[in-house]
Coordinates of C-alpha atoms in Angstrom, one line a residue:
M397 CA 0.2 0.2 0.0
A398 CA 1.7 3.6 -1.2
P399 CA 1.8 5.8 1.3
R400 CA -1.0 8.6 1.5
G401 CA -0.7 12.2 0.7
C402 CA -2.3 15.0 1.4
A403 CA -5.7 15.5 3.2
G404 CA -6.1 11.5 3.3
H405 CA -6.2 11.3 -0.6
P406 CA -3.9 9.1 -2.8
S407 CA -0.1 9.6 -2.9
P408 CA 0.4 12.0 -6.2
P409 CA 1.7 10.3 -9.3
S410 CA 5.4 10.3 -10.1
P411 CA 7.3 13.2 -10.6
Q412 CA 8.0 11.4 -13.8
A413 CA 4.4 12.0 -14.6
W414 CA 4.4 15.8 -14.3
V415 CA 7.5 16.0 -17.0
C416 CA 6.3 18.2 -19.9
P417 CA 8.6 20.1 -22.4
G418 CA 9.8 23.0 -21.3
K419 CA 8.6 22.7 -17.8
M420 CA 11.0 21.1 -15.8
L421 CA 11.0 23.9 -13.3
A422 CA 7.2 23.5 -12.5
M423 CA 8.3 19.4 -11.8
G424 CA 10.8 20.9 -9.2
A425 CA 8.2 22.8 -7.7
L426 CA 5.6 20.2 -7.6
A427 CA 8.0 17.5 -6.1
G428 CA 8.6 20.6 -3.4
F429 CA 5.2 21.4 -2.6
W430 CA 4.8 17.4 -2.2
I431 CA 7.0 16.7 0.4
L432 CA 5.9 19.8 2.7
C433 CA 2.5 18.7 2.0
L434 CA 3.4 15.5 3.4
L435 CA 4.9 17.3 6.7
T436 CA 1.8 19.4 6.8
Y437 CA -0.8 16.2 6.5
G438 CA 1.2 14.1 9.2
Y439 CA 0.9 17.7 11.8
L440 CA -2.7 18.6 10.8
S441 CA -4.2 15.1 10.8
W442 CA -2.1 13.4 13.4
G443 CA -2.3 16.5 16.1
Q444 CA 0.8 17.8 17.4
G445 CA 3.6 17.2 14.4
L446 CA 6.9 18.1 14.5
E447 CA 8.4 21.5 16.2
E448 CA 9.3 24.2 13.3
E449 CA 13.3 23.4 13.9
E450 CA 12.5 19.6 13.5
E451 CA 10.6 20.4 10.6
G452 CA 13.3 22.9 8.9
A453 CA 15.8 20.0 9.8
L454 CA 13.9 17.5 8.0
L455 CA 13.0 19.0 5.0
A456 CA 16.8 20.0 4.7
Q457 CA 17.7 16.0 4.7
V458 CA 14.9 15.5 2.6
G459 CA 16.7 17.5 -0.4
D460 CA 19.8 15.5 -0.1
R461 CA 17.8 12.1 -0.6
R462 CA 15.5 10.7 -3.4
E463 CA 13.0 8.4 -2.5
P464 CA 13.4 4.9 -3.8
S465 CA 10.3 3.9 -6.1
T466 CA 11.2 -0.3 -5.3
T467 CA 13.2 -1.5 -2.7
S468 CA 15.9 -4.0 -3.4
T469 CA 15.3 -6.3 -0.3
S470 CA 12.7 -8.9 0.5
Q471 CA 13.5 -8.5 4.2
P472 CA 11.4 -6.0 5.7
H473 CA 12.4 -3.1 8.2
L474 CA 11.8 -3.7 11.7
I475 CA 10.5 -1.1 14.3
F476 CA 9.9 -1.8 17.6
I477 CA 8.4 0.9 20.0
L478 CA 8.4 -0.1 23.6
A479 CA 6.7 2.5 25.5
D480 CA 7.0 2.5 29.4
D481 CA 4.5 1.8 32.2
Q482 CA 1.5 2.3 29.9
G483 CA -1.8 1.3 31.4
F484 CA -4.4 -0.8 29.7
R485 CA -6.6 2.1 29.6
D486 CA -4.1 5.1 28.9
V487 CA -4.8 4.6 24.7
G488 CA -7.6 6.5 23.2
Y489 CA -9.0 3.6 21.5
H490 CA -9.5 2.0 24.9
G491 CA -11.4 4.4 26.4
S492 CA -9.0 7.1 27.7
E493 CA -9.3 10.8 28.3
I494 CA -5.6 11.2 27.1
K495 CA -5.5 11.9 23.5
T496 CA -3.3 9.5 21.0
P497 CA -4.5 10.4 17.9
T498 CA -1.3 8.8 16.1
L499 CA -1.6 5.5 18.1
D500 CA -5.1 5.3 17.6
K501 CA -4.6 5.7 13.9
L502 CA -1.6 3.7 13.6
A503 CA -3.8 0.6 15.5
A504 CA -7.3 1.1 13.6
E505 CA -4.8 1.1 10.1
G506 CA -3.1 -2.1 11.5
V507 CA -4.0 -5.1 14.0
K508 CA -4.6 -4.2 17.4
L509 CA -3.6 -7.0 19.8
E510 CA -6.3 -6.9 22.5
N511 CA -4.9 -10.9 24.3
Y512 CA -1.2 -9.5 24.7
Y513 CA 0.4 -10.1 27.5
V514 CA 3.7 -8.7 28.8
Q515 CA 5.7 -9.2 32.4
P516 CA 4.6 -6.8 35.3
I517 CA 8.0 -5.0 35.5
C518 CA 10.8 -3.6 33.4
T519 CA 14.0 -6.1 33.3
P520 CA 11.5 -9.0 32.6
S521 CA 9.5 -7.7 29.6
R522 CA 13.0 -6.7 27.8
S523 CA 15.1 -10.1 28.3
Q524 CA 12.0 -11.8 27.4
F525 CA 11.6 -9.7 24.3
I526 CA 15.0 -10.0 23.5
T527 CA 15.8 -13.8 23.8
G528 CA 12.5 -15.4 23.0
K529 CA 12.5 -16.8 26.8
Y530 CA 10.4 -16.9 29.7
Q531 CA 12.5 -15.7 33.0
I532 CA 12.9 -19.2 34.6
H533 CA 15.1 -19.9 31.5
T534 CA 17.4 -16.6 31.9
G535 CA 17.4 -16.9 36.0
L536 CA 15.6 -13.0 35.8
Q537 CA 12.5 -14.7 37.6
H538 CA 12.9 -11.9 40.4
S539 CA 12.7 -8.6 40.6
I540 CA 14.7 -6.4 38.4
I541 CA 17.7 -5.8 37.3
R542 CA 19.2 -3.2 40.0
P543 CA 21.8 -0.2 39.5
T544 CA 24.4 -1.9 41.9
Q545 CA 23.7 -5.5 41.1
P546 CA 26.5 -7.1 39.4
N547 CA 24.0 -8.8 37.0
C548 CA 22.5 -8.8 33.1
L549 CA 21.4 -11.1 30.8
P550 CA 23.2 -14.3 31.2
L551 CA 25.6 -13.7 28.1
D552 CA 25.0 -17.6 26.9
N553 CA 21.7 -16.1 25.0
A554 CA 21.6 -14.9 21.4
T555 CA 19.7 -12.2 21.4
L556 CA 17.0 -11.0 18.6
P557 CA 20.1 -8.1 17.1
Q558 CA 22.4 -11.1 17.1
K559 CA 20.2 -13.2 15.1
L560 CA 19.4 -10.2 12.7
K561 CA 23.0 -9.5 12.0
E562 CA 23.4 -12.6 11.0
V563 CA 21.0 -12.3 7.9
G564 CA 22.4 -8.6 7.1
Y565 CA 20.0 -6.4 9.1
S566 CA 21.8 -2.9 10.6
T567 CA 20.8 -2.9 14.0
H568 CA 20.2 0.2 16.5
M569 CA 18.8 0.7 20.0
V570 CA 17.7 4.3 21.2
G571 CA 16.2 4.3 24.3
K572 CA 16.0 2.2 27.6
W573 CA 18.5 -0.6 27.6
H574 CA 17.5 -2.2 31.8
L575 CA 19.2 -5.9 30.7
G576 CA 22.5 -5.0 33.2
F577 CA 26.0 -3.7 32.4
Y578 CA 28.7 -4.5 35.3
R579 CA 30.7 -5.6 32.8
K580 CA 31.6 -4.1 29.4
E581 CA 30.2 -7.8 27.5
C582 CA 26.5 -6.8 28.7
M583 CA 26.4 -3.7 26.5
P584 CA 23.8 -3.9 24.2
T585 CA 26.8 -3.2 21.5
K586 CA 28.3 -6.5 22.9
R587 CA 24.6 -8.1 22.9
G588 CA 24.2 -7.3 18.9
F589 CA 23.4 -3.5 18.4
D590 CA 25.6 -1.7 16.2
T591 CA 24.8 1.5 17.6
F592 CA 23.0 2.0 21.0
F593 CA 22.1 5.6 22.3
G594 CA 20.3 5.8 25.5
S595 CA 20.5 4.9 29.4
L596 CA 21.6 2.1 31.0
L597 CA 19.2 1.8 34.5
G598 CA 15.6 1.9 34.7
S599 CA 14.8 5.3 35.3
G600 CA 16.3 8.7 35.4
D601 CA 15.7 12.6 35.0
Y602 CA 14.5 12.7 31.8
Y603 CA 16.2 16.4 31.7
T604 CA 19.9 15.6 33.2
H605 CA 19.8 12.5 32.7
Y606 CA 20.9 11.7 36.3
K607 CA 19.7 9.1 38.7
C608 CA 20.1 8.8 42.6
D609 CA 19.6 4.5 43.4
S610 CA 20.4 5.9 47.2
P611 CA 21.7 8.7 48.9
G612 CA 25.2 9.0 47.8
M613 CA 24.8 6.6 45.2
C614 CA 24.3 9.1 42.1
G615 CA 25.7 9.2 38.3
Y616 CA 25.1 10.6 34.9
D617 CA 23.1 7.6 32.6
L618 CA 23.0 8.5 29.2
Y619 CA 25.3 6.6 26.7
E620 CA 26.3 6.8 23.1
N621 CA 27.6 2.7 22.4
D622 CA 30.4 2.3 25.0
N623 CA 30.6 5.8 26.3
A624 CA 29.1 8.7 28.7
A625 CA 27.7 10.8 26.0
W626 CA 28.1 13.9 27.9
D627 CA 28.0 16.4 25.0
Y628 CA 24.1 15.5 25.0
D629 CA 23.8 16.7 28.3
N630 CA 21.7 19.8 26.9
G631 CA 18.9 19.7 29.1
I632 CA 16.4 17.8 25.9
Y633 CA 13.7 15.9 26.8
S634 CA 14.7 12.3 26.7
T635 CA 11.1 11.4 24.1
Q636 CA 12.7 14.3 22.0
M637 CA 16.1 13.4 22.1
Y638 CA 15.6 9.7 21.4
T639 CA 13.0 10.6 18.6
Q640 CA 15.5 12.7 17.2
R641 CA 18.0 10.1 17.1
V642 CA 15.8 8.0 15.3
Q643 CA 15.3 10.7 12.6
Q644 CA 18.9 10.9 12.0
I645 CA 19.5 7.0 11.9
L646 CA 16.8 6.7 9.2
A647 CA 18.4 9.9 7.2
S648 CA 21.6 8.1 7.1
H649 CA 20.3 4.4 6.3
N650 CA 20.0 3.4 2.5
P651 CA 16.3 1.7 2.8
T652 CA 17.4 -0.8 0.2
K653 CA 19.3 -2.6 3.1
P654 CA 17.4 -3.9 6.0
I655 CA 17.2 -2.2 9.4
F656 CA 16.2 -2.8 13.2
L657 CA 15.2 -0.8 15.0
Y658 CA 14.6 -0.9 18.6
I659 CA 13.1 2.4 20.5
A660 CA 13.0 1.9 23.9
Y661 CA 10.9 5.4 25.3
Q662 CA 11.7 6.1 29.0
A663 CA 8.3 8.0 29.0
V664 CA 5.7 7.5 30.5
H665 CA 7.8 5.9 33.9
S666 CA 7.8 8.1 36.8
P667 CA 9.7 10.8 37.6
L668 CA 6.7 12.4 36.0
Q669 CA 8.4 15.8 34.0
A670 CA 6.9 16.8 30.6
P671 CA 7.7 19.7 28.5
G672 CA 5.2 22.6 29.5
R673 CA 3.2 22.9 26.5
Y674 CA 1.7 19.4 26.5
F675 CA -0.4 20.2 29.5
E676 CA -2.3 22.7 27.7
H677 CA -5.2 20.1 27.1
Y678 CA -5.3 18.4 30.6
R679 CA -5.7 21.6 33.0
S680 CA -9.0 19.7 33.9
I681 CA -7.6 17.0 35.0
I682 CA -7.2 17.9 38.8
N683 CA -5.1 14.8 39.6
I684 CA -1.6 16.2 39.4
N685 CA 0.1 13.1 38.9
R686 CA -2.7 12.2 36.4
R687 CA -2.4 15.4 34.8
R688 CA 1.9 14.9 34.4
Y689 CA 1.3 11.6 33.2
A690 CA -1.0 12.6 30.7
A691 CA 1.2 14.9 29.0
M692 CA 3.9 12.6 28.8
L693 CA 2.1 10.4 26.6
S694 CA 0.8 13.3 24.4
C695 CA 4.5 13.7 24.1
L696 CA 5.5 9.8 23.4
D697 CA 2.4 9.9 20.8
E698 CA 3.6 12.7 18.9
A699 CA 7.3 11.4 18.6
I700 CA 5.9 8.2 17.1
N701 CA 4.1 10.2 14.8
N702 CA 7.5 12.1 13.5
V703 CA 9.3 8.7 13.6
T704 CA 6.2 7.4 11.5
L705 CA 6.7 10.4 9.5
A706 CA 10.7 9.4 9.2
L707 CA 9.9 6.0 7.7
K708 CA 7.9 7.4 5.2
T709 CA 9.9 10.6 4.3
Y710 CA 13.0 8.2 3.8
G711 CA 12.0 6.0 1.8
F712 CA 11.4 2.9 4.6
Y713 CA 7.6 2.9 5.4
N714 CA 6.2 0.7 2.3
N715 CA 8.7 -2.4 3.1
S716 CA 8.8 -1.9 7.4
I717 CA 6.5 -3.6 10.2
I718 CA 6.0 -1.7 13.4
I719 CA 5.4 -3.4 16.2
Y720 CA 4.1 -1.2 19.4
S721 CA 3.5 -2.5 23.0
S722 CA 4.4 -1.1 26.5
D723 CA 6.5 -3.3 28.9
N724 CA 3.9 -3.7 31.4
G725 CA 0.9 -2.4 33.3
G726 CA 0.0 1.3 34.6
Q727 CA 0.9 2.6 37.9
P728 CA -2.0 4.3 39.6
T729 CA -0.2 5.7 41.8
A730 CA 1.7 7.3 39.1
G731 CA -0.7 8.3 36.8
G732 CA -1.1 5.3 35.4
S733 CA -4.4 3.7 34.6
N734 CA -5.5 0.3 33.7
W735 CA -9.1 0.6 34.1
P736 CA -11.4 -1.9 34.4
L737 CA -8.6 -4.7 34.8
R738 CA -7.7 -5.4 38.4
G739 CA -4.1 -5.0 39.8
S740 CA -1.2 -2.6 38.6
K741 CA 2.4 -2.5 37.7
G742 CA 4.5 -5.2 39.5
T743 CA 1.4 -7.7 40.3
Y744 CA 0.1 -10.8 38.6
W745 CA -3.4 -9.6 37.8
E746 CA -4.2 -8.3 34.6
G747 CA -3.9 -4.9 35.1
G748 CA 0.0 -5.8 35.2
I749 CA 0.4 -7.6 32.8
R750 CA -2.0 -7.5 29.8
A751 CA -0.3 -4.5 27.6
V752 CA -1.4 -2.0 24.8
G753 CA -0.1 -3.4 21.8
F754 CA -0.6 -3.3 18.2
V755 CA 1.1 -3.7 14.6
H756 CA 0.9 -1.3 11.9
S757 CA 2.5 -1.9 8.5
P758 CA 1.8 -1.8 4.9
L759 CA 2.6 -6.0 4.5
L760 CA 0.0 -7.3 6.5
K761 CA -2.9 -9.1 4.4
N762 CA -5.7 -8.2 6.8
K763 CA -5.5 -4.5 8.0
G764 CA -8.2 -2.8 10.0
T765 CA -8.6 -5.7 12.5
V766 CA -8.6 -6.7 15.8
C767 CA -6.7 -10.1 17.2
K768 CA -8.2 -11.6 20.0
E769 CA -5.9 -14.4 19.7
L770 CA -3.5 -15.3 22.2
V771 CA -0.1 -13.2 22.6
H772 CA 2.7 -12.9 24.0
I773 CA 6.1 -11.0 24.4
T774 CA 8.0 -13.8 24.1
D775 CA 6.7 -14.5 20.4
W776 CA 8.7 -11.2 18.6
Y777 CA 11.8 -13.3 18.9
P778 CA 11.0 -16.0 16.6
T779 CA 8.3 -14.3 14.5
L780 CA 10.8 -11.2 13.5
I781 CA 13.8 -13.6 13.0
S782 CA 11.5 -15.5 10.9
L783 CA 10.3 -12.5 9.3
A784 CA 14.3 -11.8 8.7
E785 CA 14.5 -14.7 6.8
G786 CA 16.6 -15.5 9.9
Q787 CA 17.3 -19.1 11.3
I788 CA 16.9 -20.1 15.1
D789 CA 19.7 -23.1 16.3
E790 CA 17.1 -26.6 16.7
D791 CA 19.1 -26.8 20.5
I792 CA 18.0 -23.6 21.7
Q793 CA 14.9 -24.2 23.7
L794 CA 12.4 -21.2 22.8
D795 CA 9.1 -20.1 24.9
G796 CA 8.0 -17.8 22.0
Y797 CA 6.1 -18.7 19.0
D798 CA 5.9 -17.3 15.4
I799 CA 2.6 -15.8 15.4
W800 CA 3.3 -13.6 11.9
E801 CA 0.0 -15.7 10.1
T802 CA -2.0 -15.0 13.7
I803 CA -1.8 -11.3 13.1
S804 CA -1.4 -10.4 9.8
E805 CA -4.5 -13.4 8.0
G806 CA -6.0 -13.8 11.1
L807 CA -5.3 -17.7 11.7
R808 CA -5.4 -19.2 15.1
S809 CA -2.7 -18.6 17.2
P810 CA -0.2 -21.7 17.9
R811 CA 0.2 -20.3 21.9
V812 CA -2.3 -22.1 23.8
D813 CA -0.6 -21.1 27.5
I814 CA 1.6 -18.6 28.7
L815 CA 3.7 -18.6 32.1
H816 CA 3.4 -15.9 33.6
N817 CA 6.2 -16.6 36.2
I818 CA 7.4 -18.8 39.1
D819 CA 9.5 -16.4 41.3
P820 CA 10.7 -18.8 44.4
I821 CA 12.6 -16.3 46.3
Y822 CA 9.6 -13.4 46.3
T823 CA 8.1 -13.1 49.6
K824 CA 6.3 -16.2 50.9
A825 CA 2.1 -16.0 51.4
K826 CA 1.8 -16.5 55.1
N827 CA -1.3 -18.7 54.4
G828 CA 0.1 -21.0 51.3
S829 CA 1.3 -24.8 51.7
W830 CA 1.7 -27.8 49.8
A831 CA -1.7 -29.0 51.3
A832 CA -3.5 -25.9 50.2
G833 CA -2.1 -26.9 46.4
Y834 CA -3.2 -30.6 46.7
G835 CA 0.4 -31.6 47.4
I836 CA 1.2 -30.9 44.0
W837 CA 2.5 -27.4 44.5
N838 CA 3.8 -25.0 47.5
T839 CA 1.0 -21.9 47.3
A840 CA 3.2 -20.1 49.4
I841 CA 5.3 -19.6 46.1
Q842 CA 4.6 -16.6 44.2
S843 CA 3.3 -17.9 40.2
A844 CA 0.8 -17.2 37.5
I845 CA 0.1 -19.1 34.2
R846 CA -2.2 -19.0 32.1
V847 CA -3.9 -22.4 29.7
Q848 CA -6.5 -21.3 27.1
H849 CA -8.9 -19.7 28.7
W850 CA -7.9 -20.4 32.8
K851 CA -5.3 -18.4 34.5
L852 CA -4.1 -19.3 38.4
L853 CA -2.4 -17.8 41.1
T854 CA -1.0 -18.8 43.8
G855 CA 0.7 -16.8 46.6
N856 CA 0.9 -13.1 46.7
P857 CA 0.2 -12.1 43.4
G858 CA 0.5 -8.4 44.7
Y859 CA -1.8 -4.9 44.8
S860 CA -5.3 -6.1 43.8
D861 CA -7.7 -3.1 43.8
W862 CA -9.8 -2.1 41.0
V863 CA -8.9 1.7 40.1
P864 CA -11.5 3.5 38.6
P865 CA -11.0 6.4 36.3
Q866 CA -13.3 8.8 39.2
S867 CA -10.2 8.0 41.6
F868 CA -8.3 10.3 39.7
S869 CA -10.8 13.5 40.6
N870 CA -8.2 14.3 43.8
L871 CA -4.8 13.9 44.9
G872 CA -5.2 10.1 45.1
P873 CA -5.6 7.8 43.6
N874 CA -8.3 8.3 46.1
R875 CA -8.5 5.0 47.9
W876 CA -12.2 6.1 48.8
H877 CA -13.4 5.2 45.3
N878 CA -11.2 1.7 44.9
E879 CA -13.0 -1.5 45.4
R880 CA -10.3 -2.6 47.9
I881 CA -9.3 -6.5 48.1
T882 CA -8.0 -7.8 51.4
L883 CA -5.4 -10.8 51.0
S884 CA -5.7 -11.6 54.5
T885 CA -8.3 -14.1 54.5
G886 CA -6.4 -17.3 54.1
K887 CA -6.2 -17.5 50.3
S888 CA -3.2 -18.9 48.4
V889 CA -4.8 -20.0 45.1
W890 CA -7.1 -17.6 42.9
L891 CA -9.0 -19.1 39.6
F892 CA -10.3 -17.6 37.0
N893 CA -12.1 -17.4 33.2
I894 CA -10.4 -14.9 31.9
T895 CA -12.5 -15.3 28.7
A896 CA -15.7 -14.8 30.5
D897 CA -14.1 -12.8 33.3
P898 CA -11.4 -10.8 31.8
Y899 CA -11.8 -8.2 35.5
E900 CA -11.1 -11.2 37.7
R901 CA -13.9 -10.9 39.7
V902 CA -14.8 -13.8 40.3
D903 CA -12.9 -16.6 42.1
L904 CA -13.5 -20.4 40.6
S905 CA -11.0 -22.4 42.5
N906 CA -13.4 -23.8 45.0
R907 CA -15.4 -24.4 42.4
Y908 CA -13.6 -26.3 39.5
P909 CA -10.8 -27.9 41.7
G910 CA -10.3 -30.6 39.0
I911 CA -8.7 -27.5 37.3
V912 CA -7.0 -25.9 39.6
K913 CA -4.8 -29.1 40.0
K914 CA -4.8 -29.4 36.3
L915 CA -2.5 -25.8 36.6
L916 CA -0.6 -27.2 39.5
R917 CA 0.7 -29.7 37.6
R918 CA 1.4 -27.6 34.3
L919 CA 3.1 -25.2 37.1
S920 CA 5.4 -28.1 38.2
Q921 CA 6.2 -29.1 35.0
F922 CA 7.5 -25.8 34.0
N923 CA 9.3 -25.0 37.6
K924 CA 11.6 -28.4 36.8
T925 CA 13.0 -26.7 33.7
A926 CA 14.0 -23.4 35.7
V927 CA 17.3 -22.1 35.8
P928 CA 18.9 -21.0 39.4
V929 CA 17.9 -17.1 40.2
R930 CA 20.3 -14.8 39.5
Y931 CA 19.5 -12.1 42.1
P932 CA 23.1 -11.2 43.8
P933 CA 23.9 -8.6 46.7
K934 CA 24.8 -5.3 45.7
D935 CA 28.8 -4.5 45.1
P936 CA 29.9 -1.4 46.4
R937 CA 32.3 -1.0 43.7
S938 CA 29.3 0.3 41.2
N939 CA 29.0 3.8 42.5
P940 CA 29.2 6.2 40.1
R941 CA 31.9 8.6 42.2
L942 CA 34.5 5.5 42.0
N943 CA 33.9 5.7 37.8
G944 CA 34.1 9.9 36.9
G945 CA 30.6 10.2 38.1
V946 CA 29.0 7.9 35.4
W947 CA 26.9 4.7 36.0
G948 CA 28.5 1.8 33.8
P949 CA 30.5 -1.2 34.1
W950 CA 32.5 -1.7 37.2
Y951 CA 33.5 -5.3 37.5
K952 CA 36.8 -6.8 36.8
E953 CA 37.2 -10.8 36.8
E954 CA 38.3 -12.5 39.9
T955 CA 39.8 -14.8 37.0
K956 CA 41.8 -11.8 35.6
K957 CA 43.1 -10.8 39.2
K958 CA 44.2 -14.3 39.7
K959 CA 46.1 -14.1 36.6
S960 CA 47.4 -10.7 37.3
N961 CA 48.2 -12.1 40.9
K962 CA 50.1 -14.9 39.2
N963 CA 51.7 -12.6 36.5
R964 CA 52.9 -10.6 39.3
A965 CA 54.3 -13.8 41.1
E966 CA 56.1 -15.5 37.7
K967 CA 57.9 -11.3 37.5
K968 CA 59.1 -11.9 40.8
Q969 CA 60.4 -15.2 39.9
K970 CA 62.1 -14.2 36.9
K971 CA 63.5 -11.4 38.8
S972 CA 65.1 -13.5 41.6
K973 CA 66.5 -15.5 38.9
V974 CA 68.3 -12.9 37.1
K975 CA 69.6 -11.5 40.5
K976 CA 71.0 -14.8 41.2
K977 CA 72.3 -15.0 37.4
R978 CA 74.1 -11.4 38.3
K979 CA 75.8 -13.0 41.6
Q980 CA 76.9 -15.9 39.7
Q981 CA 78.5 -13.7 36.9
K982 CA 80.2 -11.7 39.5
T983 CA 81.8 -15.0 41.3
V984 CA 85.2 -16.2 39.8
S985 CA 86.8 -19.3 40.7
G986 CA 84.4 -19.4 43.8
K987 CA 85.1 -16.2 45.1
P988 CA 83.4 -13.0 45.4
A989 CA 83.8 -10.5 42.7
N990 CA 85.2 -8.0 44.9
L991 CA 87.8 -10.2 46.2
A992 CA 89.2 -11.5 42.8
R993 CA 90.4 -8.1 41.9

């Protein structure tokens, strides 16, 4: 499908169609008008559009580029956009009061994923996207990777960008990494990305790019490839700064060569910060956190408009696949809304793990549709490798499925279950026991699994309230409006039919013990394949004060220390041998040299 032209009409004919004898100047003028019209259409119809200076820069770059009429690669350009902490309701097409015209338009013209799951917090979702494996198979099943921990995505996992590079893709990451950095080998550029521009930690100031993990543990967190990007410490809001970098990458890349762009925006994660002009439409929102959150999301929506516009301008769009996803549910105390789902970020209720997601592409066979088949964030790994004409090693045990035909053609999903997680070291539920798990499973352990329509939770699933929109009318969310659920009633097992009851209001665990036992056995089977949890204690050497004021790699292998100690010992031995030899040379006929004179 060709890009749309002005005011929603089909694109004008190619410049060659306008050429008449003596009218070369007219052709140039019309070509220039078309480019300007395309930019204007993006601004008018999608809500916000480019800033004046960005528009001027983009026009200047266009002058040096000719948009190709055909592509020389059968491999599609892959654009994966990951938002941070966006709530399930926080998109226009889910009924939000927050304006998201770009997301609404892209989703409406693509395929909306309305049975799409991620993980409840940052690191797990990112690790599963980039490896195609559940947390229990990478050792990251507990919490997130902390800035001070000597921990990262295990180096023996082949990452998505590494697999794409094998088949000729140029790979670029812009935004939030949050998969560990204690060793240089853990950095994005060592995990398959040709270039990296962004932050290593889970959060930080949007303007200064500084992050304090605790008192006295503060540092700068903005990188270009493997070095601190001090030159970009100009107070630019990260959403806009990352978008500018994406535009630069696209402007300098040949669209006839396949590209993989992983854009992991910091927004809308706390701290709640946004440029002032985005607050204008949300003065009616009394709750200050919700108002700030709305402004941040409007800025993000505009950024995605500008990314899409750049894809069109530089000749990528017709052969591109754009995937949009949130990394977990929203946090109501930080302005997010998952209504009418239960729970929030950090929980295994639907509000923590059911995400906003869609696919937009001219390559889709069935556009403008809704996919209600089961889809999980691990599925992107095999799906994108397959689309890229790559190969997945037979000995690699993936947890993801190739779901392209499900999305593009509306076929049934090959996925019938999802292990949401098993966390053996999370705070144990006081009332959990083997007896409550019929001797099959210790229900004190935090776990959650989905098999077809059924979802089972054990242990402590986390904050379980429903937070309706009216909760944000005061400086809350106001608990007076919340439907409170206490977990101190002795329960440690819950069962829901998610298809019939997506809001998890009717617990069926007592009514269907047979289904409970079946899912507990499935949990037990998964647990037998789990690797040990990787969650080391913090390392004081991680302090940015010891690293030039920057968060970055600090760890040195013990083997290197041993080697250096060994080298020192060898040097000492050599020195002592040399001294001995010199002493022997100075001795003549068994007498000291000074006596021989």
